Structures are given as structure tokens and as C-alpha cells.
mmCIF file of N, CA and C in Angstrom:
data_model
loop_
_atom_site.group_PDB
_atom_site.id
_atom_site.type_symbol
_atom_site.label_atom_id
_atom_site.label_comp_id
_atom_site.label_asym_id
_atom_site.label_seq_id
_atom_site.Cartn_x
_atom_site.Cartn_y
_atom_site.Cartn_z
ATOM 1 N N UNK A 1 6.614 -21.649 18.900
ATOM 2 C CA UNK A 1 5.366 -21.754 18.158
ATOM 3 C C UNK A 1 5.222 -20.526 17.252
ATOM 4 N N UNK A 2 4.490 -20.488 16.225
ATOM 5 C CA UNK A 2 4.708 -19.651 15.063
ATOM 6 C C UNK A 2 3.374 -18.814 15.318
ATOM 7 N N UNK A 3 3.630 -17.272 15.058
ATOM 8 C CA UNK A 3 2.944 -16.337 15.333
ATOM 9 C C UNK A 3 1.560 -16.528 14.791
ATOM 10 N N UNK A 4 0.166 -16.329 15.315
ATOM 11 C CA UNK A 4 -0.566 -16.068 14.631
ATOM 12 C C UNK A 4 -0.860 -15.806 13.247
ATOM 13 N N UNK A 5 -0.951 -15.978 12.008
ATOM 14 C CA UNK A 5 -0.874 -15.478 10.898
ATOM 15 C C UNK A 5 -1.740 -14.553 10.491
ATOM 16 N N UNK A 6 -2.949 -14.504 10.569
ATOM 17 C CA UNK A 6 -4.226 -13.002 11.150
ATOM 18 C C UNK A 6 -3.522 -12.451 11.665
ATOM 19 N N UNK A 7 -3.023 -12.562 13.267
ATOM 20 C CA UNK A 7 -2.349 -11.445 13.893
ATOM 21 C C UNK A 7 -1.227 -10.487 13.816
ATOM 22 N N UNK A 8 0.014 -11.968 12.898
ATOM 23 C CA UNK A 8 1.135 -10.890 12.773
ATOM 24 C C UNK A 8 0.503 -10.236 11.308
ATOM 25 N N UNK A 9 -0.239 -10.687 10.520
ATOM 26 C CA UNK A 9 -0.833 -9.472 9.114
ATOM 27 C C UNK A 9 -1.375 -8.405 10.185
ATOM 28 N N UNK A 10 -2.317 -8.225 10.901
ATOM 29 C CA UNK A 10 -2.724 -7.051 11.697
ATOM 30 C C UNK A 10 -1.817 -6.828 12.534
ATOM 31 N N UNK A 11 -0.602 -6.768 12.848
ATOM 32 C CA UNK A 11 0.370 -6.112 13.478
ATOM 33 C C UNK A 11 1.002 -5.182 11.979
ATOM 34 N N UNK A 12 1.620 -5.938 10.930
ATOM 35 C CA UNK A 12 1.721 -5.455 10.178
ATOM 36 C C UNK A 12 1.083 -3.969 9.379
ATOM 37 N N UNK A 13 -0.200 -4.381 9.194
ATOM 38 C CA UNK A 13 -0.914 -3.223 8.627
ATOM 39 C C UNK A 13 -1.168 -1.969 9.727
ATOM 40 N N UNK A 14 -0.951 -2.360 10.839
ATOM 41 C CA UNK A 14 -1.061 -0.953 12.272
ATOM 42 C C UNK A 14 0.606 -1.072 12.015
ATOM 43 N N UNK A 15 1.702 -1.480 11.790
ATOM 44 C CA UNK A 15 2.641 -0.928 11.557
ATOM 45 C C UNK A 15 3.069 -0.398 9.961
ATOM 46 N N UNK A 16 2.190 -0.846 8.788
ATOM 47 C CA UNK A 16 1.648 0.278 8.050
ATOM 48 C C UNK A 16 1.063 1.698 7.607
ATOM 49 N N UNK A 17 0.418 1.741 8.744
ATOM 50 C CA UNK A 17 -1.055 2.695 8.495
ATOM 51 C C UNK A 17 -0.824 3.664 9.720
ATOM 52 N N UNK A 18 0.086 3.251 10.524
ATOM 53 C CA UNK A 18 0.098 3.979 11.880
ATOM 54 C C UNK A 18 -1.274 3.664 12.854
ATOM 55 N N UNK A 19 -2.549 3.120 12.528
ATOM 56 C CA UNK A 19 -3.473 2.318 13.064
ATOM 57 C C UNK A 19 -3.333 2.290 14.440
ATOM 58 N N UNK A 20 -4.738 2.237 14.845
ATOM 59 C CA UNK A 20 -4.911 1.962 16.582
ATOM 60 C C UNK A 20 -5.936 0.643 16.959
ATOM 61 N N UNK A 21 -5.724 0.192 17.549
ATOM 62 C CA UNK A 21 -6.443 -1.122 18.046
ATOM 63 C C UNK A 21 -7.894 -1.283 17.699
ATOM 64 N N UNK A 22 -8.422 0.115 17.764
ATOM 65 C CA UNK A 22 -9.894 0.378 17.704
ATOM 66 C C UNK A 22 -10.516 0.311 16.045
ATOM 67 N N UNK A 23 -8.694 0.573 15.230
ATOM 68 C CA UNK A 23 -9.206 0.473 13.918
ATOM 69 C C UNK A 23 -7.997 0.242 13.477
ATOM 70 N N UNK A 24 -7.535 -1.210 13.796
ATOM 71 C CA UNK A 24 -6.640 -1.850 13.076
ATOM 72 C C UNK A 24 -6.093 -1.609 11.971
ATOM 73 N N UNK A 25 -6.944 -1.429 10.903
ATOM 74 C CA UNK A 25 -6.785 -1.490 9.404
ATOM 75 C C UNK A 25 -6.317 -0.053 8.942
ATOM 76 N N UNK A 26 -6.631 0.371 9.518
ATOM 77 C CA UNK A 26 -6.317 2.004 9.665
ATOM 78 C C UNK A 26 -7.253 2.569 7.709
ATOM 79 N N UNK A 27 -6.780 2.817 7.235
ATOM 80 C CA UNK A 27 -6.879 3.492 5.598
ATOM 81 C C UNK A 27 -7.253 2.034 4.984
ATOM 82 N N UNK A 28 -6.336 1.303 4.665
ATOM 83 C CA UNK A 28 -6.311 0.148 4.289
ATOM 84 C C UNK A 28 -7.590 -0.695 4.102
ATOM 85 N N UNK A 29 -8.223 -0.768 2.582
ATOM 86 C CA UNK A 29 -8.840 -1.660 1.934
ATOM 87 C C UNK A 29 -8.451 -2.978 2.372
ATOM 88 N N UNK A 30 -9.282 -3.670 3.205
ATOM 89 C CA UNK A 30 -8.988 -5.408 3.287
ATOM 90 C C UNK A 30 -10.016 -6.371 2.683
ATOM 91 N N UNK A 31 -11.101 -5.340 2.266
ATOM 92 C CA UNK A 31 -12.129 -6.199 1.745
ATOM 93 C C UNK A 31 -13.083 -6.100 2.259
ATOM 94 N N UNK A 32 -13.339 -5.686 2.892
ATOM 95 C CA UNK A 32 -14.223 -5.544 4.410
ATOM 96 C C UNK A 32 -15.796 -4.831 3.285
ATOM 97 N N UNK A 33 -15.838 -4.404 2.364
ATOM 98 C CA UNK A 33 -16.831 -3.868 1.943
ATOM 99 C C UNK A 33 -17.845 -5.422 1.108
ATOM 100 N N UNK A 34 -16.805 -6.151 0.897
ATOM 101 C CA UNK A 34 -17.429 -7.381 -0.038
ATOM 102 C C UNK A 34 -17.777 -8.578 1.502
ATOM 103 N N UNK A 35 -17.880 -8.641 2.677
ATOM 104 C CA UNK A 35 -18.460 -9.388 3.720
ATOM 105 C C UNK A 35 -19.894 -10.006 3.164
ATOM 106 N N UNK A 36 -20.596 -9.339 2.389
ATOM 107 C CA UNK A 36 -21.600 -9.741 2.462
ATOM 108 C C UNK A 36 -21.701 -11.142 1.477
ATOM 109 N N UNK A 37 -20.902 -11.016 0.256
ATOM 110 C CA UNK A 37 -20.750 -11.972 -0.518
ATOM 111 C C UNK A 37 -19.481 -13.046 -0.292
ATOM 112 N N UNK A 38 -18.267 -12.182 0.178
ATOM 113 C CA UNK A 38 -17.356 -13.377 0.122
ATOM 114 C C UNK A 38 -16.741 -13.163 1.534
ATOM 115 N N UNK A 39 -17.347 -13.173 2.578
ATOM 116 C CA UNK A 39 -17.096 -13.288 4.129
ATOM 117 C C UNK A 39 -15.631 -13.895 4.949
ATOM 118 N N UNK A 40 -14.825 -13.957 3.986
ATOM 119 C CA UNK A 40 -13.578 -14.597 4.463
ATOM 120 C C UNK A 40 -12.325 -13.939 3.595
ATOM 121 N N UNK A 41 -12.853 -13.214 2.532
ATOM 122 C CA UNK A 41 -11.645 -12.109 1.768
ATOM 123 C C UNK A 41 -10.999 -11.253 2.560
ATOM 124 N N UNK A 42 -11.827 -10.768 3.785
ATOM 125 C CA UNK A 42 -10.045 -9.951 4.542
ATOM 126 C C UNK A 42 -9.958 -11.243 5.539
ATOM 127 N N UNK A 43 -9.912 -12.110 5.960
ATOM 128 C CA UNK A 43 -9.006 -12.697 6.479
ATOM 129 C C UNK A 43 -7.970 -13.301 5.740
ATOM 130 N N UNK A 44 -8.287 -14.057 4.037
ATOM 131 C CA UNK A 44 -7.087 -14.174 3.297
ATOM 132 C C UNK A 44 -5.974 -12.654 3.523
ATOM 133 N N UNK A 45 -6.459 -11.607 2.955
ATOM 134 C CA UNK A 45 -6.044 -10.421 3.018
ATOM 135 C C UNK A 45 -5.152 -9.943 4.189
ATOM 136 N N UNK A 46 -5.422 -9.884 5.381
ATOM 137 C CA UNK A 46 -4.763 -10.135 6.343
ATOM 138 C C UNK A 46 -3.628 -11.010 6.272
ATOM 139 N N UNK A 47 -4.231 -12.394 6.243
ATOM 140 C CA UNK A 47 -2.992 -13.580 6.369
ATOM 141 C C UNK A 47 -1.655 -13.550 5.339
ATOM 142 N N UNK A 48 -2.505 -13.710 4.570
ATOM 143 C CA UNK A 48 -1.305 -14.131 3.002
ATOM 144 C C UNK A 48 -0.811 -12.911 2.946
ATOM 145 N N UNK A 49 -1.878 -11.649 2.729
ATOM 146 C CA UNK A 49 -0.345 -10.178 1.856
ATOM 147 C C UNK A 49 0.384 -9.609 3.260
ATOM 148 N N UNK A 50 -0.640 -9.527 4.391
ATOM 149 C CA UNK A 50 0.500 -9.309 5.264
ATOM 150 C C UNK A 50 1.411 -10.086 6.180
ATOM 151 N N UNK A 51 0.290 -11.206 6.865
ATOM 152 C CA UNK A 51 1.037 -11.859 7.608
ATOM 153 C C UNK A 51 1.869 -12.602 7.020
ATOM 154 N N UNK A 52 1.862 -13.475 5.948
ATOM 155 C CA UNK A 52 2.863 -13.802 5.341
ATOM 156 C C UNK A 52 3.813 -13.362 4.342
ATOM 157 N N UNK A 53 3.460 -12.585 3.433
ATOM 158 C CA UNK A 53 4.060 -11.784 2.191
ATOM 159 C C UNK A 53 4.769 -10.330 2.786
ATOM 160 N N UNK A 54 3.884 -9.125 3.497
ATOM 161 C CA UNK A 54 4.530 -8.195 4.044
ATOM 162 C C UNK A 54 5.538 -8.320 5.258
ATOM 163 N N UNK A 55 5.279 -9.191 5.820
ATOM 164 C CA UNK A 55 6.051 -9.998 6.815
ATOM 165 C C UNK A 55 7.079 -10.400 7.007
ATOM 166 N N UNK A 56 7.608 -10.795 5.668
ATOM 167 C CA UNK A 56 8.873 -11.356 5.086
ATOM 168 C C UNK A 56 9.933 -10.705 5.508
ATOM 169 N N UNK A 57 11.000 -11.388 6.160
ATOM 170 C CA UNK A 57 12.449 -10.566 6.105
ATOM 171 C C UNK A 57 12.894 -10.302 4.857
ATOM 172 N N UNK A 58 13.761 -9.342 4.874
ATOM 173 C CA UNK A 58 14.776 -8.963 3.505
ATOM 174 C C UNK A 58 14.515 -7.853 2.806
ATOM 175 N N UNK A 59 13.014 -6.998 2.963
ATOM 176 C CA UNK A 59 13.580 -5.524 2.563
ATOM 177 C C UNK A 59 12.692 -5.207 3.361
ATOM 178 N N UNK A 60 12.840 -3.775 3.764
ATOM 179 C CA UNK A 60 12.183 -2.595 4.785
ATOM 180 C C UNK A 60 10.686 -2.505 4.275
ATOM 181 N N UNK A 61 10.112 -1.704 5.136
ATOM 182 C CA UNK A 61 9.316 -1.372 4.396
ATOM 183 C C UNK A 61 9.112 -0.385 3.630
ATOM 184 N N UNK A 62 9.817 0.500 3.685
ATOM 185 C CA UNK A 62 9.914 1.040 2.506
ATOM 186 C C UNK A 62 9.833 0.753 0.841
ATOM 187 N N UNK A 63 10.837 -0.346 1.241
ATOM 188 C CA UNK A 63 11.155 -1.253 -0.040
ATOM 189 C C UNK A 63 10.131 -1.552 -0.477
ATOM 190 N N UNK A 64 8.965 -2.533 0.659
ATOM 191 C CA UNK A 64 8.271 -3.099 -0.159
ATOM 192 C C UNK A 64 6.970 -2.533 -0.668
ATOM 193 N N UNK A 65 6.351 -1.224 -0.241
ATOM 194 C CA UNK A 65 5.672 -0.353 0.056
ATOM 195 C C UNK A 65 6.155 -0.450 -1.477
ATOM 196 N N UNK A 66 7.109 0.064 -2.366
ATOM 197 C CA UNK A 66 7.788 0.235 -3.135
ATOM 198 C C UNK A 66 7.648 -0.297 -4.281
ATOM 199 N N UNK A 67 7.946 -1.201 -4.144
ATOM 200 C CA UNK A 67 7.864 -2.491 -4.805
ATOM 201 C C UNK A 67 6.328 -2.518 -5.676
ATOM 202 N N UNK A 68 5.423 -2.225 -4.170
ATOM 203 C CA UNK A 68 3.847 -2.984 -4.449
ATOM 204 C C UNK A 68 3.634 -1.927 -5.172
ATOM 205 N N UNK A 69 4.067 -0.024 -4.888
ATOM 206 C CA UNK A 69 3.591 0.586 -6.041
ATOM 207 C C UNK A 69 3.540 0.298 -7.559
ATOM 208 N N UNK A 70 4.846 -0.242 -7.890
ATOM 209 C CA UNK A 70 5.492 -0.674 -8.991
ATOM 210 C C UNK A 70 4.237 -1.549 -9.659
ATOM 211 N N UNK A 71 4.697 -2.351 -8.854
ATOM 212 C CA UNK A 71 3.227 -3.529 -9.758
ATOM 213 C C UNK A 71 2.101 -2.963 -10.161
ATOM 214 N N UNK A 72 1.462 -2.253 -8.958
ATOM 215 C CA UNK A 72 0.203 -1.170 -9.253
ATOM 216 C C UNK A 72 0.443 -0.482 -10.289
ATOM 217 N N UNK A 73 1.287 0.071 -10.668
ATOM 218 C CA UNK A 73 1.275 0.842 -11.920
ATOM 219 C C UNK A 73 1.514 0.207 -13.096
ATOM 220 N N UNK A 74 2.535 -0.711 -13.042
ATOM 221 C CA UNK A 74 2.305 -1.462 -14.082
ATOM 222 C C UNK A 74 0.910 -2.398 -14.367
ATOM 223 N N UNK A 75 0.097 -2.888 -13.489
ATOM 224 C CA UNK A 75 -0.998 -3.248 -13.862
ATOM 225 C C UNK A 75 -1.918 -2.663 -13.967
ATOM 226 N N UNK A 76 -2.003 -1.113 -13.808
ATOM 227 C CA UNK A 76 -2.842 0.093 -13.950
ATOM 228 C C UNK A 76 -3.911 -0.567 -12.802
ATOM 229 N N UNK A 77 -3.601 -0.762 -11.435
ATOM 230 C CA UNK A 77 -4.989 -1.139 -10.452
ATOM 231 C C UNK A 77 -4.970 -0.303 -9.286
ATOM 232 N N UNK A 78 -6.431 0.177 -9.462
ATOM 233 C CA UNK A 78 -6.998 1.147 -8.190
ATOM 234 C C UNK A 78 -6.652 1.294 -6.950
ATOM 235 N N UNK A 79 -5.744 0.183 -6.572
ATOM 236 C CA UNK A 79 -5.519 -0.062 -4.883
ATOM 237 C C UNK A 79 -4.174 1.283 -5.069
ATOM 238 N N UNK A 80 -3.322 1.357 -6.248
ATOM 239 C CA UNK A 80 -2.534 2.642 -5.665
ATOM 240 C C UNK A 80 -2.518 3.550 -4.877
ATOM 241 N N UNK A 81 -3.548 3.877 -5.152
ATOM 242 C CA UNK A 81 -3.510 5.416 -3.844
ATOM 243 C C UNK A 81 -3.602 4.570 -2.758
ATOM 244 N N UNK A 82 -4.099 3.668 -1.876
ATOM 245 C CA UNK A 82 -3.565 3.102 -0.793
ATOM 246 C C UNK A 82 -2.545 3.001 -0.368
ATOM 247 N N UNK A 83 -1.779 2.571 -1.311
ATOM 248 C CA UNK A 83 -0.455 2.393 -1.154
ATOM 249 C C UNK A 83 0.426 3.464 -1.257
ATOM 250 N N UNK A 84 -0.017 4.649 -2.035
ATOM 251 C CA UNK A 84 0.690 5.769 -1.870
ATOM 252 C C UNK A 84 0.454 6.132 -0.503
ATOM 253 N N UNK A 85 -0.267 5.891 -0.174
ATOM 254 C CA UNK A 85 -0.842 6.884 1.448
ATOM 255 C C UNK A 85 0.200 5.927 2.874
ATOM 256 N N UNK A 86 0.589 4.620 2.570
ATOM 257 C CA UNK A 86 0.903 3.643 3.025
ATOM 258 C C UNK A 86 2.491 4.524 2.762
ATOM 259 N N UNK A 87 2.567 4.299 1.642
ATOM 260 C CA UNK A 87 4.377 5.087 1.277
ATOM 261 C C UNK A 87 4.845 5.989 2.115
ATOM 262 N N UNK A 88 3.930 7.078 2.224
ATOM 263 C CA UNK A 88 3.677 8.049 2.817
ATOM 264 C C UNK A 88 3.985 8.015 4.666
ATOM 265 N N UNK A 89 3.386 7.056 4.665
ATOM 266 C CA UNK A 89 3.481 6.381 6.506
ATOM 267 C C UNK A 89 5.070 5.965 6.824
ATOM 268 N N UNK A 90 4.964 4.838 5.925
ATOM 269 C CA UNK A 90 6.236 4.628 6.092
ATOM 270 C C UNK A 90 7.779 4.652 5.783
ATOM 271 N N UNK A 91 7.812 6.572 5.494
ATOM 272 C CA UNK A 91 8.441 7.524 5.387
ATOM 273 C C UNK A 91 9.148 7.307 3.744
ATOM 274 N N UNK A 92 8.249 7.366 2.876
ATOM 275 C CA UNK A 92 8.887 7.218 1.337
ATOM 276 C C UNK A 92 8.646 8.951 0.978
ATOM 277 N N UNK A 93 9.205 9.447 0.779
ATOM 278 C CA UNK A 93 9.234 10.896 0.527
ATOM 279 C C UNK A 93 8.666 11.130 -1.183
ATOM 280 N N UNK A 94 7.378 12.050 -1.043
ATOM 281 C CA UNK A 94 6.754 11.659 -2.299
ATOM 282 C C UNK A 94 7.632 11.865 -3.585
ATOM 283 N N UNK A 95 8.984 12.952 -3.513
ATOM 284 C CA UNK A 95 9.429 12.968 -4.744
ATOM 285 C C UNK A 95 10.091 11.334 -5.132
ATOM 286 N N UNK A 96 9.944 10.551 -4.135
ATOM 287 C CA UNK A 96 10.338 9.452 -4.409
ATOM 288 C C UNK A 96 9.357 8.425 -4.662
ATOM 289 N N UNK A 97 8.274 8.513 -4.597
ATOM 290 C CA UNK A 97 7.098 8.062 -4.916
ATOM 291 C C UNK A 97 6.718 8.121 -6.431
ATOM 292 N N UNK A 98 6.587 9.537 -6.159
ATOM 293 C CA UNK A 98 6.635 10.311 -8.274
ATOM 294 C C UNK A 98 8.036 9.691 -9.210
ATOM 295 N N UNK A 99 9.162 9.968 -8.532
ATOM 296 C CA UNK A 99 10.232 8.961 -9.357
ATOM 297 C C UNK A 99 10.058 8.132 -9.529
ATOM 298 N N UNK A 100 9.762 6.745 -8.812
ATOM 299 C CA UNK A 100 9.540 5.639 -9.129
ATOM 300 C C UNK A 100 8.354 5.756 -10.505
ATOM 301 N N UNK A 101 7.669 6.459 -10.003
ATOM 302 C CA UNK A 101 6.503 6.141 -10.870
ATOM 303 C C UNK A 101 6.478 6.827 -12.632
ATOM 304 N N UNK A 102 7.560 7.694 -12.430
ATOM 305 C CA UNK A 102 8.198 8.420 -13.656
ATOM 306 C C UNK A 102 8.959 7.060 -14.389
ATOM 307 N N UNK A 103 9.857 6.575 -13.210
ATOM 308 C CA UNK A 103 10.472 5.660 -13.708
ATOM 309 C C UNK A 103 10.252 4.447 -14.850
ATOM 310 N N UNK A 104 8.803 4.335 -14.458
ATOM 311 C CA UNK A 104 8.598 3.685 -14.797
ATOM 312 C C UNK A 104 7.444 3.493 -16.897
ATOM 313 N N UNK A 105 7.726 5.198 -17.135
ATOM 314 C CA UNK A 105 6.977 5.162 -18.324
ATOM 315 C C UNK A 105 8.034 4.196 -19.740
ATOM 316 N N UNK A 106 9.109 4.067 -19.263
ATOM 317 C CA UNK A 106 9.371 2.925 -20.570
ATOM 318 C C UNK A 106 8.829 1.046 -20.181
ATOM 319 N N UNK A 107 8.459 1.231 -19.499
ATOM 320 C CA UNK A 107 8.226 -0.072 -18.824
ATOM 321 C C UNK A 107 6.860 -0.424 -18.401
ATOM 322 N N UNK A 108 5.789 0.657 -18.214
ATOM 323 C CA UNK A 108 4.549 0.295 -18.469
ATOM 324 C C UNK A 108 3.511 0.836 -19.424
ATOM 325 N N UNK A 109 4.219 2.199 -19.848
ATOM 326 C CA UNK A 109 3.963 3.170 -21.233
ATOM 327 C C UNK A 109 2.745 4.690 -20.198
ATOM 328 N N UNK A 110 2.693 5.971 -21.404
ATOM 329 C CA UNK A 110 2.152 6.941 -20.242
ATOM 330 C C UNK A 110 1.089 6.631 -19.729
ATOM 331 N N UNK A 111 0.015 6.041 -20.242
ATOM 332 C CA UNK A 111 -1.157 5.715 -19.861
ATOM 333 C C UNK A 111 -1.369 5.130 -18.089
ATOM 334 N N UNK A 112 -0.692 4.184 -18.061
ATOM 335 C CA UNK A 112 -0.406 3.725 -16.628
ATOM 336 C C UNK A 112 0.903 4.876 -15.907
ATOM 337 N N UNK A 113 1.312 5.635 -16.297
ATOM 338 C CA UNK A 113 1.535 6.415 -15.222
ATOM 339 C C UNK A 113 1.202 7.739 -15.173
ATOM 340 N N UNK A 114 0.323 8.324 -15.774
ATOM 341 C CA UNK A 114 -0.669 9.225 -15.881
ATOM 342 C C UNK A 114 -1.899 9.251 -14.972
ATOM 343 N N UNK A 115 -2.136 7.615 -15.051
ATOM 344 C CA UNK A 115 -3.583 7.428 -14.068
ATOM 345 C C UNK A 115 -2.416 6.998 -12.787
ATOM 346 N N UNK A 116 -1.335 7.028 -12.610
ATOM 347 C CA UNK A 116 -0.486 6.306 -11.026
ATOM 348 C C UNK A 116 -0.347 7.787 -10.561
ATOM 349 N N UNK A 117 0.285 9.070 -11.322
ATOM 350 C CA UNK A 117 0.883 10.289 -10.753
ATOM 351 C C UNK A 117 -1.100 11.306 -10.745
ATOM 352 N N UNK A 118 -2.048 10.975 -11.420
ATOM 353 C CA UNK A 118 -3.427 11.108 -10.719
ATOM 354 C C UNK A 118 -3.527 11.108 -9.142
ATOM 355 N N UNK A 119 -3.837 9.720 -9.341
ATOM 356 C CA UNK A 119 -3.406 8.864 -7.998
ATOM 357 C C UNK A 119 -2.994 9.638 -6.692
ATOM 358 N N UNK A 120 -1.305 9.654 -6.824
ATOM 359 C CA UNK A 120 -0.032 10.330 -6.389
ATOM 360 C C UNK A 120 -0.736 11.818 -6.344
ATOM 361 N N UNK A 121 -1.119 12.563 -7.067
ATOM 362 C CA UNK A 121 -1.698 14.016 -6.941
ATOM 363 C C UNK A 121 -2.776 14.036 -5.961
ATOM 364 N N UNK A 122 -3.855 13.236 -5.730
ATOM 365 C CA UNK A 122 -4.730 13.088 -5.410
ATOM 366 C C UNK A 122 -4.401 13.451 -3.595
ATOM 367 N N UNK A 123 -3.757 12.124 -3.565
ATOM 368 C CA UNK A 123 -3.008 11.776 -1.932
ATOM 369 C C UNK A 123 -2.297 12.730 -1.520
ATOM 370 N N UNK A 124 -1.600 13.738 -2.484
ATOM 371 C CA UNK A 124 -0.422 14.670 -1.828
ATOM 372 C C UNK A 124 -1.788 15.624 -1.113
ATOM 373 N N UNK A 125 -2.621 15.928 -2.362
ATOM 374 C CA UNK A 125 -3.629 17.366 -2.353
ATOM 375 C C UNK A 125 -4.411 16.816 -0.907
ATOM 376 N N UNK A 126 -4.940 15.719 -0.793
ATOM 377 C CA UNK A 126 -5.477 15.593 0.275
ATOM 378 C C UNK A 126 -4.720 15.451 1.910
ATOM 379 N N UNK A 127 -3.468 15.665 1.789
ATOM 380 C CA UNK A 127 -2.766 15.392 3.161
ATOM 381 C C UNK A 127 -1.709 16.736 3.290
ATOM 382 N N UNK A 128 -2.068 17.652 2.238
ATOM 383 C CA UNK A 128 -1.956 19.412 1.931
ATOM 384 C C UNK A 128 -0.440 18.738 1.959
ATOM 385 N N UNK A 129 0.123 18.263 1.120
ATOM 386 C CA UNK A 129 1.609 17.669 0.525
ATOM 387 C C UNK A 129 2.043 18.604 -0.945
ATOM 388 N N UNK A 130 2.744 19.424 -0.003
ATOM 389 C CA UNK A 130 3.682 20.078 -1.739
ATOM 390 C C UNK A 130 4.761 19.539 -1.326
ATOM 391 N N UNK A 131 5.229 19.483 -3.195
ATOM 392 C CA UNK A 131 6.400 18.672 -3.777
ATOM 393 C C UNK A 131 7.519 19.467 -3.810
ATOM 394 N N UNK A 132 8.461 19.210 -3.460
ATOM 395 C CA UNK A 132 9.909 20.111 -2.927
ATOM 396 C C UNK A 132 10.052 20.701 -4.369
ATOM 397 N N UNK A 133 10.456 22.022 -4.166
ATOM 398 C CA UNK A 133 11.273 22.716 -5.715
ATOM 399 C C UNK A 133 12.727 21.675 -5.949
ATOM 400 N N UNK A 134 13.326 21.757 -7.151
ATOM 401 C CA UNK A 134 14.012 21.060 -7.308
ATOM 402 C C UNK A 134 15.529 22.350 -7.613
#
């Protein structure tokens, strides 16, 4: 019988976030602030990006941690720093965080990675994260 789909997304995001039972979600935006109007947005949230989408065999999480930055920056959307902090968990080493996101100025232009390495600054300064000399 096939896992819970709520449950394996909240296994997921406590194997995201490093999370404890008492606070599942750990960091992680699920929606939980919009209950009052749309009362069923973190359970999509749950189900679909993790239990089914993060869930997925075929890359680590690293990868996909990875991945989701990518999009974030190319669509210039606020959820980044989540996901940097998420990167972060599941051991993406920030000069590899900032690369990707360097990587990416022919492909989303500086503007979107100006407001992504913000972002990225933000999360290091708050978790007292300096960036290796090179």
C-alpha cells in the first residue's frame, strides 16, 4: 500500500529542515500563514512539492535543493532564502550555493541574482556563515 502522501511530504520536509515532531515544518513556509483564507494550501504543499515532487527518486537532495534554487532565481521569487537555509541543511556548502547562483547571471541577467546573492547574504549573516577565502 502506498505511503501516506501528507505524511511521506512531512517526513520529507523534517528530513529537510532537520525538524522535530513538535514542529514538523521546521523553517519552512507551507502556507500556514494564509489558513484563514485558503485552509487547504499547506496540505497541497505538503502533498504535491514534497510528498510527491521532493520525494522522487533520481537526485539527492542536494540536487534538488539545487535545482529549486535555480528556478527561484530565475523567477526572481521570495521563497529563496528558504531554500538557501534548506541548502544549508542538507549539506550544500554555501560557496556552492553563491556559484550556482553566479552561474547563473547569463541566464537570468544581474538583477535576479543580485536580489538571489541578497538573499544568500542574508542567511549566511544570520547563521554567523563566512565564506571560505579562495
Amino acid at each position: 500500500m502506498a505511503k501516506d502522501r501528507y505524511q511521506q511530504g512531512l517526513e520529507k520536509i523534517k528530513e529537510l529542515t532537520l525538524s522535530d515532531d513538535e514542529n514538523p515544518t521546521g523553517f519552512m513556509d507551507i502556507g500556514e500563514a494564509y489558513k484563514d483564507i485558503a485552509p487547504d494550501l499547506s496540505k497541497y504543499v505538503v502533498e504535491f512539492a514534497f510528498g510527491d515532487i521532493y520525494s522522487r527518486p533520481g537526485l539527492d537532495n542536494k540536487q534538488k535543493v539545487l535545482t529549486t534554487i535555480t528556478a527561484l532565481v530565475a523567477q526572481g521569487k521570495p521563497q529563496i532564502e528558504m531554500h538557501i537555509k534548506t541548502g544549508l541543511t542538507v549539506g550544500l556548502k554555501p560557496e556552492e550555493i553563491v556559484g550556482c547562483i553566479m552561474h547563473l547571471i547569463p541566464y537570468t541577467g544581474f538583477p535576479s541574482v543580485l536580489n538571489a546573492l541578497a538573499a544568500a547574504k542574508k542567511v549566511f549573516e544570520e547563521r554567523g556563515i563566512k565564506m571560505a577565502d579562495d
